[in-house]
Short mmCIF file of C-alpha atoms in Angstrom, two decimals:
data_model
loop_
_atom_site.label_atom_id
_atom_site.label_comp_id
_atom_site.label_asym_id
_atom_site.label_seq_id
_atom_site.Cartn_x
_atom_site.Cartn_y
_atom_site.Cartn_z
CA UNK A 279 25.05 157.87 -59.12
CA UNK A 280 23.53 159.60 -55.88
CA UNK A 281 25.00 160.79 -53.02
CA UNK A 282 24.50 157.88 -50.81
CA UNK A 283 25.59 155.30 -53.87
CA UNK A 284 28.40 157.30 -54.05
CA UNK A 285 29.79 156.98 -50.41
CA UNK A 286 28.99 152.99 -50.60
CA UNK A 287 31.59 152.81 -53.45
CA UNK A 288 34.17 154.89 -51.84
CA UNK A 289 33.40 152.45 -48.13
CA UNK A 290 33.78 149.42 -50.48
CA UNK A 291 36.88 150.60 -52.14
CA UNK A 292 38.21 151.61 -48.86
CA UNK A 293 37.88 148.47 -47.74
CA UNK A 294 39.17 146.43 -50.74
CA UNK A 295 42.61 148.46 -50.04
CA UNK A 296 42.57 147.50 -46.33
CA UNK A 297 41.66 143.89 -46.87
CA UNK A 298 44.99 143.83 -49.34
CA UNK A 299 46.88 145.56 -46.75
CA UNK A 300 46.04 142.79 -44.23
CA UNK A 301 47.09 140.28 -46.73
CA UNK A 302 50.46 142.00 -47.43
CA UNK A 303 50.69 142.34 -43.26
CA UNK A 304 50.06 138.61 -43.25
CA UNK A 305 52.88 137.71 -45.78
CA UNK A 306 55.61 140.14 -44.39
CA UNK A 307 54.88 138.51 -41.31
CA UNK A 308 54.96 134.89 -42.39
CA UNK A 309 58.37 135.81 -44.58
CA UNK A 310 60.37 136.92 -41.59
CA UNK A 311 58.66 133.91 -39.54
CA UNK A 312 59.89 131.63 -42.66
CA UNK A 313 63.59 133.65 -42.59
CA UNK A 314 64.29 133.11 -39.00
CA UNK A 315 63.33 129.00 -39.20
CA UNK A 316 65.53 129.05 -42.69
CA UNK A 317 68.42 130.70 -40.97
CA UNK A 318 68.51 127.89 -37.96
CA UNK A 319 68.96 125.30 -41.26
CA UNK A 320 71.02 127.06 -43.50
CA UNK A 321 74.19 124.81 -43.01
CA UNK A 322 71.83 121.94 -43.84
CA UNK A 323 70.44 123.65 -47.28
CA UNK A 324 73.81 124.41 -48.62
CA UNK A 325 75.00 120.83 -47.88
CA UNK A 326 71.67 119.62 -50.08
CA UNK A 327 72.50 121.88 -53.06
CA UNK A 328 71.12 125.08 -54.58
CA UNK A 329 68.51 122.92 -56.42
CA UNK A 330 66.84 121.42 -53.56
CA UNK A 331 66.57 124.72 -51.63
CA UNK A 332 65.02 126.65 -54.66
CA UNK A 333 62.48 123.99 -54.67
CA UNK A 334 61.39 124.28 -51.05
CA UNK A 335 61.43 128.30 -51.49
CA UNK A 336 58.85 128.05 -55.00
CA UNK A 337 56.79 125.38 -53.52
CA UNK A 338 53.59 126.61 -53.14
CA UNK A 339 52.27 127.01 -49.65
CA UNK A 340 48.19 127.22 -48.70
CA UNK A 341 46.50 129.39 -46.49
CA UNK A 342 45.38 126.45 -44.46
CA UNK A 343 48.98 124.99 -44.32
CA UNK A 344 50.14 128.14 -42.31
CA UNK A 345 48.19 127.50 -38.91
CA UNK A 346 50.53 129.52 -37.35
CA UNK A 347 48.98 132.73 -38.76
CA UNK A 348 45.48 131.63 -37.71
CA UNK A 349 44.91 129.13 -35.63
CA UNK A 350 46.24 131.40 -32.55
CA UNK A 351 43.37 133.69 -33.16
CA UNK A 352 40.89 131.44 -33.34
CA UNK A 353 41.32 130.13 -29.40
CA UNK A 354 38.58 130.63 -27.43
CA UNK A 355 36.48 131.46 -30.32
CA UNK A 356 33.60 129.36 -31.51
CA UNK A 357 34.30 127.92 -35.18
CA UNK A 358 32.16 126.59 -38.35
CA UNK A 359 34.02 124.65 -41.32
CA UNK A 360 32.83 125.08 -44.26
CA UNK A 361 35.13 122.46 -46.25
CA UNK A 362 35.21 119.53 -48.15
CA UNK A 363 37.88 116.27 -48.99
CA UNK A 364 40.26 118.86 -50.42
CA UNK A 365 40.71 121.06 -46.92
CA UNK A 366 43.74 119.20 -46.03
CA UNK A 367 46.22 120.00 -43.07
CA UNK A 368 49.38 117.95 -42.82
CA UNK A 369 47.55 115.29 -44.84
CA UNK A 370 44.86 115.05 -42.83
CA UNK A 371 41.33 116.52 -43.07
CA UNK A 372 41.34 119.82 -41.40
CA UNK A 373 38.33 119.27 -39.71
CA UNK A 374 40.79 116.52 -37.37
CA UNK A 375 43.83 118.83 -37.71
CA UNK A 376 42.14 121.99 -36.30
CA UNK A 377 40.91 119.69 -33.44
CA UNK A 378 43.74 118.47 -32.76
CA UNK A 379 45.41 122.30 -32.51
CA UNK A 380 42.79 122.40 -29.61
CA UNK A 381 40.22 124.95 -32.29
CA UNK A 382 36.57 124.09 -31.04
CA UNK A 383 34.94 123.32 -33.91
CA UNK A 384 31.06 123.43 -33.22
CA UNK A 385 29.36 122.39 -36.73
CA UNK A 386 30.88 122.21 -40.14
CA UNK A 387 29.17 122.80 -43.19
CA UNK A 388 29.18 120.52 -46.64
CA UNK A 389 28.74 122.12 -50.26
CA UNK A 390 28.21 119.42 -53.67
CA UNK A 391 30.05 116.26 -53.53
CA UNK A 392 29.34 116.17 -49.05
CA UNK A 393 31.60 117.12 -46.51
CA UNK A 394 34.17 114.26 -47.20
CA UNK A 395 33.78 114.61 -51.55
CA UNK A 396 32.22 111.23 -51.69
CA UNK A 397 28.98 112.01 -53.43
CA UNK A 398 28.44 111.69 -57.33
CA UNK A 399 27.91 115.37 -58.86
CA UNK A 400 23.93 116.49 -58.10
CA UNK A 401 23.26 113.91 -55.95
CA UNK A 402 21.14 115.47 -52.74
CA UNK A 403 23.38 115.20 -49.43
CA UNK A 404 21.19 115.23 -46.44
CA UNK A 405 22.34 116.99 -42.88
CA UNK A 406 24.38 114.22 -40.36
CA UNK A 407 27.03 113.72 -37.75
CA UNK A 408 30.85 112.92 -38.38
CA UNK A 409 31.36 109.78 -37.61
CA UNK A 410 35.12 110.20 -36.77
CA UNK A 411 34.52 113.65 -34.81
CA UNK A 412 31.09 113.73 -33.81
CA UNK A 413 30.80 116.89 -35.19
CA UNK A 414 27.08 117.75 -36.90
CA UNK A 415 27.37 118.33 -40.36
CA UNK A 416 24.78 120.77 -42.16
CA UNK A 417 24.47 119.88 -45.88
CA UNK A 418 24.64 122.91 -48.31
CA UNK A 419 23.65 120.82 -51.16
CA UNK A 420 20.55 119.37 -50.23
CA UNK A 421 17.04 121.44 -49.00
CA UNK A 422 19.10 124.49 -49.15
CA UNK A 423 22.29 125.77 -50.17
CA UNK A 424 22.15 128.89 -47.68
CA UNK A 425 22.70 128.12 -44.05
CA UNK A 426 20.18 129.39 -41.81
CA UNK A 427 20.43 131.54 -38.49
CA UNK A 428 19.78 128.28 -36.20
CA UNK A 429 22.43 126.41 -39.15
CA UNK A 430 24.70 129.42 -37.25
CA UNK A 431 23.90 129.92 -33.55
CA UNK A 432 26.57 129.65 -31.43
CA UNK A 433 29.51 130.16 -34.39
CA UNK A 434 31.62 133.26 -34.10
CA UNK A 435 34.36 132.95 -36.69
CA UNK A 436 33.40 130.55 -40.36
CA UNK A 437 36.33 129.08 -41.78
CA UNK A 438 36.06 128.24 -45.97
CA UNK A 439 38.63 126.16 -47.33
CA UNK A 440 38.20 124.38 -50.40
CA UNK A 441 39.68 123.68 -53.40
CA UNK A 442 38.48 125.60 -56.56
CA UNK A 443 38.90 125.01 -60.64
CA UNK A 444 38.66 128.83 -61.67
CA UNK A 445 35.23 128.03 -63.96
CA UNK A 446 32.27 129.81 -63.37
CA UNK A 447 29.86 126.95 -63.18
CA UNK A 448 31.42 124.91 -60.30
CA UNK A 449 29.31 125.39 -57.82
CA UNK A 450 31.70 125.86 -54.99
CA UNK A 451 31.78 129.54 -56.28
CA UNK A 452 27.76 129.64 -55.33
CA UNK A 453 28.41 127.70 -51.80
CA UNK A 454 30.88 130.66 -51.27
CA UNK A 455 28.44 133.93 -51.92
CA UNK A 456 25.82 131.73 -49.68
CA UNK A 457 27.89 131.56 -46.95
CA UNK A 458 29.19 135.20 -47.23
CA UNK A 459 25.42 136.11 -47.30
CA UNK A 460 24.48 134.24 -44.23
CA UNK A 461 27.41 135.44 -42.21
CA UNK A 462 26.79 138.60 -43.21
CA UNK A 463 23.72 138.80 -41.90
CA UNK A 464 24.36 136.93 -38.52
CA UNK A 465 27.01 139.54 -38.31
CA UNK A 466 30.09 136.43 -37.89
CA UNK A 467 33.28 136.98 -39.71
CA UNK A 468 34.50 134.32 -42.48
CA UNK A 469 38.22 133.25 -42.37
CA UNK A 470 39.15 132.19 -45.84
CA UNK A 471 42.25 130.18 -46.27
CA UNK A 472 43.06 130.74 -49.76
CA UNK A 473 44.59 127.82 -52.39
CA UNK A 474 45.72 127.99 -55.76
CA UNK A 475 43.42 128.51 -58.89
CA UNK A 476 44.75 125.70 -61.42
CA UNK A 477 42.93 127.13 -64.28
CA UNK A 478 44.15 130.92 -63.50
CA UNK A 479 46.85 131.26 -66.78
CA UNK A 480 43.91 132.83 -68.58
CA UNK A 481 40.48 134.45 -68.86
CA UNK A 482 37.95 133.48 -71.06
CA UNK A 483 34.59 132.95 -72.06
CA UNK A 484 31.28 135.37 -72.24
CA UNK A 485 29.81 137.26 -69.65
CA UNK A 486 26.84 135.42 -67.41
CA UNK A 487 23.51 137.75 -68.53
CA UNK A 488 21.13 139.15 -66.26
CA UNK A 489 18.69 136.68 -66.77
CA UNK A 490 20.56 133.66 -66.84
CA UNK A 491 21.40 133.24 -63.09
CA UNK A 492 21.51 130.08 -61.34
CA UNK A 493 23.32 127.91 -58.86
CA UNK A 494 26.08 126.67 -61.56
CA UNK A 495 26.69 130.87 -62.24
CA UNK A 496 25.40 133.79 -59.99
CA UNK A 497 27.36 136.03 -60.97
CA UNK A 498 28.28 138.63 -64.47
CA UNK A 499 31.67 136.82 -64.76
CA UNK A 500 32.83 134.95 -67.69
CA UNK A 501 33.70 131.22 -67.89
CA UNK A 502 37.28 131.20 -66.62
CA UNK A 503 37.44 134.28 -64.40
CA UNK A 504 41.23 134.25 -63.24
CA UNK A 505 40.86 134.61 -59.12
CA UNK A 506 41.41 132.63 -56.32
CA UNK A 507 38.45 132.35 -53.65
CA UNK A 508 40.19 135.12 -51.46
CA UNK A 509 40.45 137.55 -54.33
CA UNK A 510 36.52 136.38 -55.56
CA UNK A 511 35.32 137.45 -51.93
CA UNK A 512 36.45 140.40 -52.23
CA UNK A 513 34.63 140.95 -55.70
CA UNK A 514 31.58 139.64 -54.19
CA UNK A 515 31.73 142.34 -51.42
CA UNK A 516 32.61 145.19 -53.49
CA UNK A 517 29.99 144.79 -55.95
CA UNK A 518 27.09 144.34 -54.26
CA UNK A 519 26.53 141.50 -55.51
CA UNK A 520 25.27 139.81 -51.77
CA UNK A 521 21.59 140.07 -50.97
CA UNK A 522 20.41 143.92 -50.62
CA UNK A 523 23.88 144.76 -51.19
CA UNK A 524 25.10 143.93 -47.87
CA UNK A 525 28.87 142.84 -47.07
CA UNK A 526 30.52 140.51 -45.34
CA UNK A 527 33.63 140.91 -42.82
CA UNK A 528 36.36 138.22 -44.54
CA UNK A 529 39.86 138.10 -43.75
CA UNK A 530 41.89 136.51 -45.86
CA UNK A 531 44.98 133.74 -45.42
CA UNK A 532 47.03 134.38 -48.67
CA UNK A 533 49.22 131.66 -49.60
CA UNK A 534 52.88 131.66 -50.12
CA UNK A 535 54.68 131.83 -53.19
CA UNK A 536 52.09 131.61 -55.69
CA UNK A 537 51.56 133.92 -58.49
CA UNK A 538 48.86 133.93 -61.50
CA UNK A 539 49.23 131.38 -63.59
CA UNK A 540 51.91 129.58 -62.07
CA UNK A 541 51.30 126.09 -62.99
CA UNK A 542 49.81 123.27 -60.19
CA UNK A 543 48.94 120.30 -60.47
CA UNK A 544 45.99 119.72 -57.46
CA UNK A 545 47.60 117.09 -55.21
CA UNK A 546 43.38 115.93 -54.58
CA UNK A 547 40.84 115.61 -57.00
CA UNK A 548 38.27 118.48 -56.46
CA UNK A 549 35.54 116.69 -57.24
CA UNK A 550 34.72 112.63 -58.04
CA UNK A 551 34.94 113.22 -61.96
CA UNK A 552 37.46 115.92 -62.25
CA UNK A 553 40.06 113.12 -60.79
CA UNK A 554 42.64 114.19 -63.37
CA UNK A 555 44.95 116.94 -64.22
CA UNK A 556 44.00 116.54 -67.62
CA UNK A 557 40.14 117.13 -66.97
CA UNK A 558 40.93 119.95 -64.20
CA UNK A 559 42.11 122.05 -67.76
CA UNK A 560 39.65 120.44 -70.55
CA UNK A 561 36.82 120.89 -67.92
CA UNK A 562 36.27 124.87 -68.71
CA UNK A 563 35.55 123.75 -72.73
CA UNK A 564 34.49 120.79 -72.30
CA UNK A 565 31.66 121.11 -69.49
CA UNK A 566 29.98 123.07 -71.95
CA UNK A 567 28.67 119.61 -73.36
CA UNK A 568 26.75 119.04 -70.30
CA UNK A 569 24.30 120.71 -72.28
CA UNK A 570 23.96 118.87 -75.18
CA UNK A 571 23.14 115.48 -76.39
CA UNK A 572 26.75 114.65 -76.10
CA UNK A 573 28.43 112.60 -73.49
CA UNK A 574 31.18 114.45 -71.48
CA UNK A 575 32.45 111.08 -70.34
CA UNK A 576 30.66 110.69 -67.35
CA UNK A 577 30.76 107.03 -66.72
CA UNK A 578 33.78 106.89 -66.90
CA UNK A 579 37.17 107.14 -65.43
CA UNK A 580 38.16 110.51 -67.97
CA UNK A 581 35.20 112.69 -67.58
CA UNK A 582 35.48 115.90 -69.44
CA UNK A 583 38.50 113.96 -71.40
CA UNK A 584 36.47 112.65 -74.05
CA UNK A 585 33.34 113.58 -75.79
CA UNK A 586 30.84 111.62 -78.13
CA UNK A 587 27.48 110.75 -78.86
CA UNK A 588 25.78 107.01 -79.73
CA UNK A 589 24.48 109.02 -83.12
CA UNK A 590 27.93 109.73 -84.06
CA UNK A 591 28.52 106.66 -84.84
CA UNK A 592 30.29 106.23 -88.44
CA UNK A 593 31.89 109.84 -88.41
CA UNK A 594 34.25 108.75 -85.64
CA UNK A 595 36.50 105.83 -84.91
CA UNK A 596 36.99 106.24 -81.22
CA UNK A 597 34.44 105.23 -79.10
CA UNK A 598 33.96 105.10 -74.89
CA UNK A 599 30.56 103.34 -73.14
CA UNK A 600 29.40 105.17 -70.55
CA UNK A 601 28.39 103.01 -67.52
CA UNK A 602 27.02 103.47 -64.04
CA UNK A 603 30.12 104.25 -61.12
CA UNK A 604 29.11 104.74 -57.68
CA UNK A 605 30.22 107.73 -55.65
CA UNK A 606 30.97 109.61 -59.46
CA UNK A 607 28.49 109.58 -62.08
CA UNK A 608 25.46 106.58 -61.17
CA UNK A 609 23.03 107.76 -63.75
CA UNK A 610 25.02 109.16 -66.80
CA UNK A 611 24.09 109.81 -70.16
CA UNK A 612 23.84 107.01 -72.75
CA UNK A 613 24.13 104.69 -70.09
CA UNK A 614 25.42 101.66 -71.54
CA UNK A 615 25.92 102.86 -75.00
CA UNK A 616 28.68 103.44 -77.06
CA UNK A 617 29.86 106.96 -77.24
CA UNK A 618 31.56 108.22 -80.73
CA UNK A 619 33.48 111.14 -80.67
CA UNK A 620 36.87 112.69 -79.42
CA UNK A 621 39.63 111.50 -77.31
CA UNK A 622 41.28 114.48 -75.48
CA UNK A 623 43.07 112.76 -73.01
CA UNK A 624 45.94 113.61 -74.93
CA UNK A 625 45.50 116.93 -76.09
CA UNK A 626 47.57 120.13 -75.03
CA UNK A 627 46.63 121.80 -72.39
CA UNK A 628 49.24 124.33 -72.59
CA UNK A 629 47.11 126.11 -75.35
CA UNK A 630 44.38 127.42 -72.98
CA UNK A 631 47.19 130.00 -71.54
CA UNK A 632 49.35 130.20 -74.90
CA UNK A 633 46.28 131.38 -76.73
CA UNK A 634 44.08 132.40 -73.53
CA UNK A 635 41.49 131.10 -75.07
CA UNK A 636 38.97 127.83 -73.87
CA UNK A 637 38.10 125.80 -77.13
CA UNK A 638 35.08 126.33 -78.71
CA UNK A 639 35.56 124.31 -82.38
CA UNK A 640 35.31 121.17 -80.44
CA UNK A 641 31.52 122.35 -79.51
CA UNK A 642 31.17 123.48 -83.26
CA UNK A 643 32.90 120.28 -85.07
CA UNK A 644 30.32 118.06 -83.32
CA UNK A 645 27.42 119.86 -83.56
CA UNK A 646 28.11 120.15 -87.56
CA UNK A 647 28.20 116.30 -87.44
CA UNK A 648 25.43 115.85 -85.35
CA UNK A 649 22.19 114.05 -87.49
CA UNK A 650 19.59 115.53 -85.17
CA UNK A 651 20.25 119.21 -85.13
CA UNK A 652 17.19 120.06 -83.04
CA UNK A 653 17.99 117.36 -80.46
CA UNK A 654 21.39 118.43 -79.97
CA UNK A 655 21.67 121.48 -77.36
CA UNK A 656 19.34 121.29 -73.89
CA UNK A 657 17.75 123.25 -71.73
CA UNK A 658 20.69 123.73 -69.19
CA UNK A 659 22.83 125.29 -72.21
CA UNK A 660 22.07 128.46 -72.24
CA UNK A 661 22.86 128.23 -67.83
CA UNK A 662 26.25 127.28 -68.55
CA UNK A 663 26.91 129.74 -70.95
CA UNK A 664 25.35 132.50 -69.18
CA UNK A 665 23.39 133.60 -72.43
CA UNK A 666 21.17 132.27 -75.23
CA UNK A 667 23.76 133.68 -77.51
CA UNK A 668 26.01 131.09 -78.02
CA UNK A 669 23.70 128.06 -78.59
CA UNK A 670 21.83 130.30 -81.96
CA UNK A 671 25.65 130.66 -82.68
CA UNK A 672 26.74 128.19 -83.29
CA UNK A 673 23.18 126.72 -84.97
CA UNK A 674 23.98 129.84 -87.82
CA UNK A 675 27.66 128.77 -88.19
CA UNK A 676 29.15 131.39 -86.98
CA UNK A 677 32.99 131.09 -86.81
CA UNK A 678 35.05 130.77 -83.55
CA UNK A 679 36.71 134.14 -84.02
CA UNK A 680 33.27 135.88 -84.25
CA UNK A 681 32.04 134.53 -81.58
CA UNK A 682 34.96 135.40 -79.56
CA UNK A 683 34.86 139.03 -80.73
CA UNK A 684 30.77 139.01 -79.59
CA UNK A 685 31.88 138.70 -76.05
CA UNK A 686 33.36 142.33 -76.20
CA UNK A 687 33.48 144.63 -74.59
CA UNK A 688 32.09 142.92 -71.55
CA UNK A 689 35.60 140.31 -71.35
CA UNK A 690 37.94 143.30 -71.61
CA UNK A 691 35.92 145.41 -69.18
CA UNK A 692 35.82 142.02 -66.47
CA UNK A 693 39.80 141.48 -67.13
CA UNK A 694 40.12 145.46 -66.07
CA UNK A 695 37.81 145.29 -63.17
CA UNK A 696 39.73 141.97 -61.85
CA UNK A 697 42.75 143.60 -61.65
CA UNK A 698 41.45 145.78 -58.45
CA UNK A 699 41.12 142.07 -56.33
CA UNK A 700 44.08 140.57 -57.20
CA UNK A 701 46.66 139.65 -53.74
CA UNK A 702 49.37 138.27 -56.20
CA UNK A 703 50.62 139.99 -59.07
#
């Protein structure tokens, strides 16, 4: 490492440490602003019961849900949204909550699914105008997914709010080093209120390969990498991993008593066909059979909660028909065929974090009873799994625990590197 690498490293780390200072600034602060409204109603709690008041105190509590911490800053200033359907204030899009709080909001800025989370998964979103604001939206997941200098003329502070699964290949994670990038260089800072990672009790999965980059994984992280969008930022920033290394000026809006791997349950469906707690934790195993011949249930109303394949047909008794659903999956595979395979809508989730493991025999068990061995994996595969490792894998048979193992030493080396973003230990 020379000289000038060197000094990059120590500015980066430097300001890693001050970024977590902020956050622990912002929480202090928040905590004695949450202590002197408790105190004013503390007759009131004890006449509720002990119960009732733990229950307020561990609820958790968003970045975006404390406007006094931000909102103040942002008068007078000139603000883009990058959000979608799950950037909620008060139960209202924030979008017509920050308005309201008198924040001039001059564009906003939709990744997949559109601004308002109405569009089925890849379908193009073209640039428009709110209807209920007027406010021009620039689509992310259309011509580009970068915003461009005019896309950012006139904005001085970028807001990103949006609700995250913790899985590599949901593209929010890509809309998120885009916009870093493009703030970056248009020199404008990015405001990130941070929410909860419901998939963050474990981390799993192999490493994405130089190589195997794309929109649905930019990045050498495994499948399940265990941070919430504040902490990811941060990662992004430190290593370099932002167009000719540069860095972006975030400040982040921690939330309130959250911790990894509390459980939560996402009070809005991310995206059309993760509409289910049950899919939210499946989805990190189960997506993985986007890339096959198999059906991850698109078409119907338990994506990523059951798998199966028209050729299966004999070797399984339960069966799903995938059809065309407007606004989630209009196109899906085996349209109109039935689907034989497995029902997981009832399976244990609480394995993932008791074994911190995603599932890999389910991949393995239908592949083995797959007729058409050469038609079974795609092309996208090998993008989902970061590597063309896994696919040849499981072709040769090899077990679940040795695949595991072959994702070493890179997993243990990404869970030690993590642990210099995380805000809440």
């Amino acid at each position: 490492m020379n000289k000038q690498e060197l000094n990059r490293s120590e500015i980066n780390n430097i300001n890693v440490q001050i970024m977590k200072i902020q956050v622990l600034l912002w929480v202090m602060a928040l905590f004695f602003i949450a202590q002197s409204c408790s105190s004013s109603t503390s007759k009131q709690q004890a006449e509720t019961g002990s119960e009732s008041v733990l229950a307020v105190e561990d609820s958790i509590i968003t970045g975006a849900a404390q406007t006094e911490a931000y909102v103040p800053y942002l008068q007078g200033k000139r603000v883009g949204l990058t959000i979608n359907h799950t950037s909620t204030i008060g139960g209202k899009l924030s979008m017509d909550s920050l308005l309201a709080l008198g924040v001039q909001i001059v564009r906003g800025f939709g990744p997949e699914h559109g601004f308002r989370g109405d569009a089925s998964a890849g379908a193009k979103i073209n640039d428009e105008v709110d209807e209920k604001t007027g406010v021009p939206l620039v689509s992310l997941y259309g011509k580009k997914y970068k915003p461009t200098k005019a896309d950012l003329a006139g904005i001085d502070v970028m807001i990103f709010d949006m609700q995250d699964v913790g899985v590599r290949f949901y593209t929010y994670l890509s809309t998120l080093h885009y916009i870093m990038e493009a703030c970056a260089e248009n020199d404008i800072e990015l405001l990130i209120l941070d929410r909860p990672n419901p998939n963050d009790g474990y981390v799993d999965g192999p490493i994405l390969e130089k190589g195997y980059e794309s929109f649905i994984g930019m990045h050498p992280i495994p499948i399940v990498h265990g941070l919430t969008f504040g902490e990811y930022a941060a990662m992004i920033n430190d290593q370099g991993w932002l167009a000719n290394g540069i860095t972006c000026k975030i400040n982040v809006i921690p939330m309130l008593n959250y911790y990894h791997g509390k459980p939560y349950t996402l009070p809005i469906p991310p995206s059309p066909n993760l509409n289910t707690q049950q899919a939210i934790l499946l989805y990190p195993s189960t997506c993985l059979f986007e890339g096959t011949d198999i059906s991850e249930g698109r078409g119907t109303m338990h994506a990523f909660s059951m798998v199966g394949s028209p050729r299966l047909k004999g070797k399984y008794d339960f069966s799903f028909t995938p059809e065309s659903i407007p606004g989630m999956s209009e196109n899906p595979k085996h349209l109109d065929k039935a689907c034989y395979g497995l029902d997981l809508r009832s399976y244990d989730t609480d394995v993932f974090k008791e074994t911190g493991r995603i599932n890999l025999s389910w991949l393995k068990e239908l592949y083995e009873a797959y007729p058409d061995k050469d038609l079974f994996f795609r092309d996208s595969f090998k993008r989902l799994a970061g590597n063309d490792k896994l696919a040849q894998q499981i072709r040769d048979g090899v077990s679940v625990e040795d695949i595991q193992q072959s994702w070493e030493p890179g997993l243990s080396a990404y869970k030690e590197l993590r642990k210099k973003y995380l805000l809440y230990n």
